[in-house]
Amino acid sequence: MPYLTDNATTKDSLNFEHFRAALRDIAATAQTPLTIGVFGTWGSGKTSLMQMVMDDLAGKTHSVRAVWFTAWKYDRHEALWRAFILRVLEALYPRQEVKDVPWAERPRLPLAQLSAGQKEQVQQLDRLASALYGTVSWEEGGKWAVEWSVAGKEFAKLPAFVLANLTGMSSLAEAIGLDPKLAEAIHRDIQTGYMNQLASMEQFEKAFSQAIRAVLGQEGRLIVFVDDLDRCLPEKAIEVLEAIKLFMEVPGVVFVLGMDKEVVQRGVEARYGTFFRQLPGRDGDLPISGDSYLQKIVQLPFHLPALASDDLETFISGLDKGMSDVTRMVFASGVYPNPRQVKRALNIFQLLRTIADNRFGAQGDEIADPLLAKTVLIQTQFPDLYQLWRQYPLVVQMLEAAYERRVVSEEEILTGRGRPAATVDLPQEEGPAAVRKAEDAPGRSQGLLADYLDNRTRYVLLARLLTYPPAGEAGQGRERARFAGLSRAQLHAYVRLAGAVESDTPLPVDVPADL
């Protein structure tokens, strides 16, 4: 198996067909303006799904234009909002007919080949692009930037639309150490400038709406896919969202936003938190949450669900067709249901398998594939347990036996009720005998394995990993799939091999949809 890249793909290997069709039809037929949010954790497949939808829409009819904006590539731009709107405008210019190339990526038509109507459209779009550099920007300076070094550093951090609508400037001035008379003067100055900016924004919005109608017709639509907002600095992600809200609410426009909602919450905190917490009478809470902020922008939220075990198995099979059934099922049983996490785990597995073959020989059975897969998942998803394993080689054997002896019911997982696990101290009697002795003891666990034995809800994925397959189907040799029966030295070989890969703190992701 070749090592796997982290690139998005339009090949549907994640069973996204129904999601894809629904989003495509909504983007193409729903009333506009409309903003669709595609929400999911890091690496969950948002980009791939959005690319599939764009691939279905792009170039199908002249009246539908699709454009892609990768936000994080412009993250360091002084004005990310401007780069975003310029990218949107690019989708409206007349371009050459090039098969299988997105419209915005095609070469523009030379001036000599433009019709009179197209020349007029180009002039209109050029005027819009130029207007973006003339519009007052409250974060870039200009006439309305005042002398913030005189006014106070914290004042400078507040966005203009907040400054323009604040009341009680005397209290505000007192909070930041500013002379009240100067504060009132600044307030009047800002309000005047803000009204000028609003007029400019309204003019831009009207001209942009006219450009869409002229280029795409009365029934045409521009579909803008905004990806990788969750890779941006949080405050930059908010900047793009505010551009959508302030500039792009015109008929015929559909936005499809891919992001992690947590990024928006951090963005609201980064953009407004410092200031509002210093206002008199504030108890530390922001006046708006990330969810509330999104509700004002996104009309249709779509949450990408976690993959089920069957989907994981199919996905893994497509990535590595040569993997044995039992090893594939080990990965499907225990890996976080996240496409990026799956690829990372498979790459690590292949690296360690190569090292083991070089060390023991390609035909040797010292390192079994299913147990190596379990080792990779423990090392990458449960790094604290892996560190404990390094000190006490029998620890996974003991957990395997404990989880096997007491299977937790769905009711226990949901309610947290059930017979508590008993005390296990390491080191004690070795192996399953120590666990059996501990299970007869009353009370909560006190040893190093206490959390793994007591908190079965948190470690339900770990328990499923260690108890697959059933003990009677454990296999042998290179296909051995259970740690039971291995010696301390044999267990240590897996721990030592996994040490070749740095153990990172795992990113929080969902459990499988069917777990």
Short mmCIF file of N, CA and C in Angstrom, two decimals, residues 358-444:
data_model
loop_
_atom_site.label_atom_id
_atom_site.label_comp_id
_atom_site.label_asym_id
_atom_site.label_seq_id
_atom_site.Cartn_x
_atom_site.Cartn_y
_atom_site.Cartn_z
N ASN A 358 11.95 -5.36 8.60
CA ASN A 358 13.40 -5.20 8.49
C ASN A 358 14.11 -5.78 9.71
N ARG A 359 13.47 -5.71 10.85
CA ARG A 359 14.09 -6.18 12.09
C ARG A 359 13.97 -7.70 12.25
N PHE A 360 12.79 -8.25 11.95
CA PHE A 360 12.53 -9.67 12.22
C PHE A 360 12.43 -10.52 10.96
N GLY A 361 12.40 -9.87 9.78
CA GLY A 361 12.21 -10.61 8.55
C GLY A 361 10.76 -10.53 8.10
N ALA A 362 10.57 -10.44 6.79
CA ALA A 362 9.22 -10.26 6.24
C ALA A 362 8.31 -11.44 6.53
N GLN A 363 8.86 -12.62 6.76
CA GLN A 363 8.05 -13.81 7.00
C GLN A 363 7.89 -14.10 8.49
N GLY A 364 8.53 -13.32 9.34
CA GLY A 364 8.47 -13.59 10.77
C GLY A 364 7.11 -13.27 11.35
N ASP A 365 6.79 -13.93 12.48
CA ASP A 365 5.50 -13.69 13.12
C ASP A 365 5.66 -13.09 14.52
N GLU A 366 6.84 -12.50 14.78
CA GLU A 366 7.04 -11.86 16.08
C GLU A 366 6.06 -10.69 16.30
N ILE A 367 5.74 -10.00 15.21
CA ILE A 367 4.80 -8.88 15.28
C ILE A 367 3.59 -9.22 14.41
N ALA A 368 2.45 -9.44 15.04
CA ALA A 368 1.22 -9.77 14.31
C ALA A 368 0.54 -8.49 13.84
N ASP A 369 -0.01 -8.52 12.63
CA ASP A 369 -0.65 -7.33 12.07
C ASP A 369 -1.81 -6.82 12.93
N PRO A 370 -2.75 -7.66 13.35
CA PRO A 370 -3.86 -7.14 14.15
C PRO A 370 -3.40 -6.51 15.47
N LEU A 371 -2.41 -7.12 16.12
CA LEU A 371 -1.92 -6.54 17.37
C LEU A 371 -1.12 -5.27 17.13
N LEU A 372 -0.43 -5.21 16.00
CA LEU A 372 0.27 -3.97 15.66
C LEU A 372 -0.74 -2.86 15.40
N ALA A 373 -1.86 -3.19 14.75
CA ALA A 373 -2.92 -2.20 14.53
C ALA A 373 -3.46 -1.69 15.86
N LYS A 374 -3.69 -2.60 16.80
CA LYS A 374 -4.16 -2.18 18.12
C LYS A 374 -3.13 -1.29 18.82
N THR A 375 -1.87 -1.63 18.67
CA THR A 375 -0.80 -0.84 19.28
C THR A 375 -0.79 0.57 18.72
N VAL A 376 -0.94 0.70 17.40
CA VAL A 376 -0.97 2.02 16.76
C VAL A 376 -2.13 2.85 17.31
N LEU A 377 -3.30 2.24 17.43
CA LEU A 377 -4.47 2.98 17.90
C LEU A 377 -4.33 3.37 19.37
N ILE A 378 -3.77 2.50 20.18
CA ILE A 378 -3.54 2.86 21.58
C ILE A 378 -2.54 4.00 21.67
N GLN A 379 -1.48 3.91 20.88
CA GLN A 379 -0.42 4.92 20.95
C GLN A 379 -0.89 6.29 20.46
N THR A 380 -1.74 6.32 19.44
CA THR A 380 -2.16 7.59 18.84
C THR A 380 -3.42 8.16 19.48
N GLN A 381 -4.31 7.31 19.97
CA GLN A 381 -5.58 7.79 20.50
C GLN A 381 -5.66 7.79 22.03
N PHE A 382 -4.82 6.99 22.65
CA PHE A 382 -4.80 6.93 24.12
C PHE A 382 -3.35 7.04 24.60
N PRO A 383 -2.72 8.19 24.36
CA PRO A 383 -1.28 8.32 24.65
C PRO A 383 -0.94 8.12 26.13
N ASP A 384 -1.84 8.49 27.04
CA ASP A 384 -1.56 8.27 28.46
C ASP A 384 -1.48 6.78 28.78
N LEU A 385 -2.38 6.01 28.19
CA LEU A 385 -2.34 4.56 28.38
C LEU A 385 -1.07 3.98 27.77
N TYR A 386 -0.67 4.50 26.62
CA TYR A 386 0.55 4.01 25.99
C TYR A 386 1.76 4.26 26.89
N GLN A 387 1.83 5.43 27.50
CA GLN A 387 2.95 5.72 28.41
C GLN A 387 2.94 4.78 29.62
N LEU A 388 1.74 4.46 30.10
CA LEU A 388 1.63 3.49 31.19
C LEU A 388 2.08 2.10 30.73
N TRP A 389 1.73 1.78 29.51
CA TRP A 389 2.12 0.49 28.92
C TRP A 389 3.64 0.37 28.83
N ARG A 390 4.29 1.47 28.52
CA ARG A 390 5.75 1.44 28.43
C ARG A 390 6.38 1.06 29.77
N GLN A 391 5.76 1.47 30.86
CA GLN A 391 6.30 1.16 32.18
C GLN A 391 5.90 -0.23 32.66
N TYR A 392 4.68 -0.63 32.30
CA TYR A 392 4.15 -1.92 32.76
C TYR A 392 3.65 -2.69 31.54
N PRO A 393 4.46 -3.53 30.93
CA PRO A 393 4.11 -4.21 29.68
C PRO A 393 2.82 -5.02 29.75
N LEU A 394 2.42 -5.47 30.94
CA LEU A 394 1.23 -6.32 31.05
C LEU A 394 -0.08 -5.52 31.11
N VAL A 395 0.00 -4.20 31.05
CA VAL A 395 -1.19 -3.40 31.30
C VAL A 395 -2.30 -3.65 30.27
N VAL A 396 -1.97 -3.78 28.98
CA VAL A 396 -3.02 -4.00 28.00
C VAL A 396 -3.62 -5.39 28.15
N GLN A 397 -2.81 -6.34 28.56
CA GLN A 397 -3.31 -7.69 28.81
C GLN A 397 -4.34 -7.68 29.95
N MET A 398 -4.05 -6.91 30.98
CA MET A 398 -4.96 -6.81 32.12
C MET A 398 -6.26 -6.10 31.73
N LEU A 399 -6.15 -5.03 30.95
CA LEU A 399 -7.36 -4.33 30.51
C LEU A 399 -8.20 -5.21 29.59
N GLU A 400 -7.53 -5.92 28.70
CA GLU A 400 -8.23 -6.83 27.79
C GLU A 400 -9.06 -7.84 28.59
N ALA A 401 -8.45 -8.41 29.63
CA ALA A 401 -9.14 -9.40 30.46
C ALA A 401 -10.29 -8.76 31.23
N ALA A 402 -10.07 -7.55 31.75
CA ALA A 402 -11.12 -6.87 32.53
C ALA A 402 -12.32 -6.52 31.65
N TYR A 403 -12.06 -6.00 30.47
CA TYR A 403 -13.15 -5.65 29.56
C TYR A 403 -13.88 -6.90 29.07
N GLU A 404 -13.15 -7.99 28.91
CA GLU A 404 -13.74 -9.25 28.46
C GLU A 404 -14.66 -9.82 29.54
N ARG A 405 -14.25 -9.73 30.79
CA ARG A 405 -15.00 -10.33 31.89
C ARG A 405 -16.27 -9.54 32.22
N ARG A 406 -16.22 -8.23 32.03
CA ARG A 406 -17.42 -7.45 32.33
C ARG A 406 -17.75 -6.52 31.17
N VAL A 407 -18.66 -6.99 30.34
CA VAL A 407 -19.11 -6.19 29.21
C VAL A 407 -20.13 -5.18 29.72
N VAL A 408 -19.94 -3.94 29.36
CA VAL A 408 -20.83 -2.87 29.82
C VAL A 408 -22.03 -2.78 28.89
N SER A 409 -23.22 -2.73 29.46
CA SER A 409 -24.44 -2.65 28.67
C SER A 409 -24.64 -1.23 28.15
N GLU A 410 -25.52 -1.11 27.16
CA GLU A 410 -25.84 0.21 26.62
C GLU A 410 -26.47 1.09 27.70
N GLU A 411 -27.26 0.49 28.58
CA GLU A 411 -27.89 1.25 29.67
C GLU A 411 -26.83 1.85 30.59
N GLU A 412 -25.79 1.07 30.90
CA GLU A 412 -24.72 1.58 31.75
C GLU A 412 -23.99 2.73 31.08
N ILE A 413 -23.77 2.60 29.76
CA ILE A 413 -23.07 3.66 29.03
C ILE A 413 -23.88 4.95 29.05
N LEU A 414 -25.21 4.82 28.88
CA LEU A 414 -26.06 6.00 28.80
C LEU A 414 -26.30 6.63 30.17
N THR A 415 -26.46 5.80 31.20
CA THR A 415 -26.82 6.33 32.51
C THR A 415 -25.64 6.47 33.45
N GLY A 416 -24.54 5.75 33.14
CA GLY A 416 -23.39 5.77 34.04
C GLY A 416 -23.59 4.92 35.26
N ARG A 417 -24.66 4.12 35.30
CA ARG A 417 -24.94 3.28 36.45
C ARG A 417 -24.50 1.85 36.18
N GLY A 418 -24.18 1.16 37.22
CA GLY A 418 -23.77 -0.23 37.08
C GLY A 418 -22.79 -0.60 38.16
N ARG A 419 -22.45 -1.85 38.23
CA ARG A 419 -21.50 -2.29 39.25
C ARG A 419 -20.15 -1.65 39.01
N PRO A 420 -19.60 -0.94 39.99
CA PRO A 420 -18.31 -0.28 39.78
C PRO A 420 -17.19 -1.27 39.62
N ALA A 421 -16.21 -0.89 38.81
CA ALA A 421 -15.02 -1.72 38.69
C ALA A 421 -14.28 -1.69 40.02
N ALA A 422 -13.50 -2.73 40.29
CA ALA A 422 -12.84 -2.84 41.58
C ALA A 422 -11.40 -2.40 41.49
N THR A 423 -10.73 -2.45 42.63
CA THR A 423 -9.38 -1.92 42.75
C THR A 423 -8.37 -2.74 41.97
N VAL A 424 -7.53 -2.04 41.21
CA VAL A 424 -6.39 -2.67 40.53
C VAL A 424 -5.19 -1.77 40.76
N ASP A 425 -4.20 -2.25 41.45
CA ASP A 425 -2.95 -1.51 41.66
C ASP A 425 -1.85 -2.16 40.84
N LEU A 426 -1.05 -1.34 40.18
CA LEU A 426 0.09 -1.85 39.41
C LEU A 426 1.37 -1.35 40.08
N PRO A 427 2.42 -2.19 40.15
CA PRO A 427 2.38 -3.61 39.80
C PRO A 427 1.85 -4.45 40.96
N GLN A 428 1.12 -5.52 40.65
CA GLN A 428 0.64 -6.50 41.62
C GLN A 428 0.85 -7.87 41.03
N GLU A 429 -0.07 -8.77 41.37
CA GLU A 429 -0.02 -10.06 40.69
C GLU A 429 -0.16 -9.81 39.21
N GLU A 430 0.55 -10.53 38.41
CA GLU A 430 0.60 -10.25 36.99
C GLU A 430 -0.57 -10.88 36.25
N GLY A 431 -0.98 -10.16 35.18
CA GLY A 431 -1.92 -10.72 34.24
C GLY A 431 -3.34 -10.81 34.76
N PRO A 432 -4.16 -11.66 34.11
CA PRO A 432 -5.58 -11.78 34.44
C PRO A 432 -5.84 -12.15 35.89
N ALA A 433 -4.92 -12.84 36.55
CA ALA A 433 -5.13 -13.21 37.95
C ALA A 433 -5.29 -11.96 38.82
N ALA A 434 -4.52 -10.93 38.52
CA ALA A 434 -4.64 -9.68 39.27
C ALA A 434 -6.00 -9.04 39.05
N VAL A 435 -6.49 -9.12 37.82
CA VAL A 435 -7.79 -8.53 37.52
C VAL A 435 -8.90 -9.29 38.22
N ARG A 436 -8.85 -10.63 38.19
CA ARG A 436 -9.89 -11.42 38.85
C ARG A 436 -9.93 -11.14 40.34
N LYS A 437 -8.75 -11.02 40.94
CA LYS A 437 -8.69 -10.71 42.36
C LYS A 437 -9.29 -9.33 42.63
N ALA A 438 -8.99 -8.39 41.76
CA ALA A 438 -9.49 -7.03 41.94
C ALA A 438 -11.01 -6.96 41.79
N GLU A 439 -11.56 -7.76 40.86
CA GLU A 439 -12.99 -7.70 40.61
C GLU A 439 -13.81 -8.18 41.80
N ASP A 440 -13.19 -8.95 42.68
CA ASP A 440 -13.89 -9.44 43.86
C ASP A 440 -13.86 -8.42 45.00
N ALA A 441 -13.06 -7.36 44.83
CA ALA A 441 -12.94 -6.36 45.89
C ALA A 441 -14.02 -5.29 45.73
N PRO A 442 -14.55 -4.75 46.83
CA PRO A 442 -15.60 -3.74 46.75
C PRO A 442 -15.03 -2.35 46.46
N GLY A 443 -15.94 -1.43 46.09
CA GLY A 443 -15.55 -0.03 45.97
C GLY A 443 -14.99 0.34 44.62
N ARG A 444 -14.64 1.63 44.52
CA ARG A 444 -14.09 2.15 43.28
C ARG A 444 -12.62 1.78 43.15
#
